[in-house]
Amino acid sequence: HMKFTYKDGKWDGGELIEGEPYIKLHIANTALHYGQSVFEGMKAFAWEDGSVHIFRPDENCARMTNSANRIMMPMLDEKAFVDGVRKVVAD
């Protein structure tokens, strides 16, 4: 999975966490206490040649950004979002 940290009004560059099946959450995480979270499913397909194709990541990012804006949650820019997805599916 990818780990992005929001600090001092901006997101960091992200970090690919390999081989760890668990996501560590801070005890004060607002998703746990107040239900403030955003989820957006995405499809990625492995092709016979070994490549992986992501289905419409730009549209997925637009929906995610719209949902984040509704709950006043800062969103990653599209490039960081899509690059993060590409890193995860390439792993």
C-alpha atoms as a printed R data frame, in Angstrom:
   type eleno elety resid chain resno       x       y       z
1  ATOM     1    CA   HIS     A     1   0.000   0.000   0.000
2  ATOM     2    CA   MET     A     2   0.998   3.660  -0.259
3  ATOM     3    CA   LYS     A     3   1.449   5.885   2.766
4  ATOM     4    CA   PHE     A     4   0.987   9.626   2.294
5  ATOM     5    CA   THR     A     5   1.360  12.057   5.191
6  ATOM     6    CA   TYR     A     6  -0.379  15.441   5.340
7  ATOM     7    CA   LYS     A     7   1.672  17.935   7.355
8  ATOM     8    CA   ASP     A     8   1.993  21.719   7.418
9  ATOM     9    CA   GLY     A     9  -0.729  22.125   4.796
10 ATOM    10    CA   LYS     A    10   0.628  19.765   2.170
11 ATOM    11    CA   TRP     A    11   0.975  16.080   1.297
12 ATOM    12    CA   ASP     A    12   4.399  14.459   1.170
13 ATOM    13    CA   GLY     A    13   5.608  12.462  -1.845
14 ATOM    14    CA   GLY     A    14   4.278   9.174  -0.526
15 ATOM    15    CA   GLU     A    15   6.005   5.935   0.373
16 ATOM    16    CA   LEU     A    16   5.351   2.430  -0.925
17 ATOM    17    CA   ILE     A    17   4.982   0.062   2.029
18 ATOM    18    CA   GLU     A    18   5.937  -3.394   0.783
19 ATOM    19    CA   GLY     A    19   5.226  -6.720   2.436
20 ATOM    20    CA   GLU     A    20   3.083  -5.277   5.228
21 ATOM    21    CA   PRO     A    21  -0.506  -6.582   5.231
22 ATOM    22    CA   TYR     A    22  -1.645  -4.160   7.952
23 ATOM    23    CA   ILE     A    23  -2.242  -0.424   7.818
24 ATOM    24    CA   LYS     A    24  -1.203   1.443  10.969
25 ATOM    25    CA   LEU     A    25  -3.690   4.136  12.032
26 ATOM    26    CA   HIS     A    26  -3.285   6.817  14.668
27 ATOM    27    CA   ILE     A    27  -5.647   6.346  17.615
28 ATOM    28    CA   ALA     A    28  -7.178   9.784  16.921
29 ATOM    29    CA   ASN     A    29  -7.905   8.939  13.268
30 ATOM    30    CA   THR     A    30 -11.104  10.785  12.313
31 ATOM    31    CA   ALA     A    31 -12.320   7.837  10.218
32 ATOM    32    CA   LEU     A    32 -12.508   5.755  13.399
33 ATOM    33    CA   HIS     A    33 -14.042   8.381  15.661
34 ATOM    34    CA   TYR     A    34 -16.285  10.395  13.354
35 ATOM    35    CA   GLY     A    35 -16.613   8.289  10.229
36 ATOM    36    CA   GLN     A    36 -14.779  10.931   8.158
37 ATOM    37    CA   SER     A    37 -13.315   8.962   5.305
38 ATOM    38    CA   VAL     A    38 -13.427   8.568   1.561
39 ATOM    39    CA   PHE     A    39 -13.261   5.295  -0.352
40 ATOM    40    CA   GLU     A    40 -13.140   4.820  -4.087
41 ATOM    41    CA   GLY     A    41 -12.694   1.427  -5.719
42 ATOM    42    CA   MET     A    42 -10.457   1.036  -8.745
43 ATOM    43    CA   LYS     A    43  -9.916  -1.739 -11.284
44 ATOM    44    CA   ALA     A    44  -6.542  -2.904 -12.533
45 ATOM    45    CA   PHE     A    45  -6.082  -5.784 -14.938
46 ATOM    46    CA   ALA     A    46  -3.019  -7.964 -15.554
47 ATOM    47    CA   TRP     A    47  -2.525  -8.708 -19.240
48 ATOM    48    CA   GLU     A    48  -1.008 -11.835 -20.766
49 ATOM    49    CA   ASP     A    49   2.236  -9.947 -21.508
50 ATOM    50    CA   GLY     A    50   2.664  -9.244 -17.776
51 ATOM    51    CA   SER     A    51   1.726  -5.570 -17.948
52 ATOM    52    CA   VAL     A    52  -0.944  -4.069 -15.706
53 ATOM    53    CA   HIS     A    53  -3.581  -1.658 -17.017
54 ATOM    54    CA   ILE     A    54  -5.500   0.641 -14.684
55 ATOM    55    CA   PHE     A    55  -9.099   1.390 -15.683
56 ATOM    56    CA   ARG     A    56  -9.706   5.170 -15.936
57 ATOM    57    CA   PRO     A    57  -7.538   6.394 -13.035
58 ATOM    58    CA   ASP     A    58  -8.172  10.046 -13.946
59 ATOM    59    CA   GLU     A    59 -11.940   9.601 -13.521
60 ATOM    60    CA   ASN     A    60 -11.384   7.708 -10.273
61 ATOM    61    CA   CYS     A    61  -9.235  10.567  -8.981
62 ATOM    62    CA   ALA     A    62 -11.913  13.116  -9.955
63 ATOM    63    CA   ARG     A    63 -14.567  11.201  -7.964
64 ATOM    64    CA   MET     A    64 -12.184  10.854  -5.015
65 ATOM    65    CA   THR     A    65 -11.403  14.580  -5.111
66 ATOM    66    CA   ASN     A    66 -15.112  15.426  -5.241
67 ATOM    67    CA   SER     A    67 -15.807  13.234  -2.201
68 ATOM    68    CA   ALA     A    68 -12.821  14.667  -0.285
69 ATOM    69    CA   ASN     A    69 -13.983  18.226  -1.030
70 ATOM    70    CA   ARG     A    70 -17.456  17.442   0.353
71 ATOM    71    CA   ILE     A    71 -15.989  16.559   3.754
72 ATOM    72    CA   MET     A    72 -13.332  19.313   3.602
73 ATOM    73    CA   MET     A    73 -10.504  16.796   3.421
74 ATOM    74    CA   PRO     A    74  -7.338  17.823   1.526
75 ATOM    75    CA   MET     A    75  -6.844  15.731  -1.597
76 ATOM    76    CA   LEU     A    76  -3.680  14.691  -3.391
77 ATOM    77    CA   ASP     A    77  -3.181  16.206  -6.816
78 ATOM    78    CA   GLU     A    78  -4.043  13.891  -9.708
79 ATOM    79    CA   LYS     A    79  -0.418  13.128 -10.641
80 ATOM    80    CA   ALA     A    80   0.523  12.035  -7.093
81 ATOM    81    CA   PHE     A    81  -2.683   9.977  -6.841
82 ATOM    82    CA   VAL     A    82  -2.191   8.146 -10.151
83 ATOM    83    CA   ASP     A    83   1.566   7.683  -9.603
84 ATOM    84    CA   GLY     A    84   0.781   6.127  -6.201
85 ATOM    85    CA   VAL     A    85  -1.711   3.741  -7.764
86 ATOM    86    CA   ARG     A    86   0.810   2.759 -10.447
87 ATOM    87    CA   LYS     A    87   3.449   1.993  -7.793
88 ATOM    88    CA   VAL     A    88   1.041  -0.243  -5.868
89 ATOM    89    CA   VAL     A    89  -0.143  -2.259  -8.877
90 ATOM    90    CA   ALA     A    90   3.414  -2.629 -10.167
91 ATOM    91    CA   ASP     A    91   4.464  -4.226  -6.859
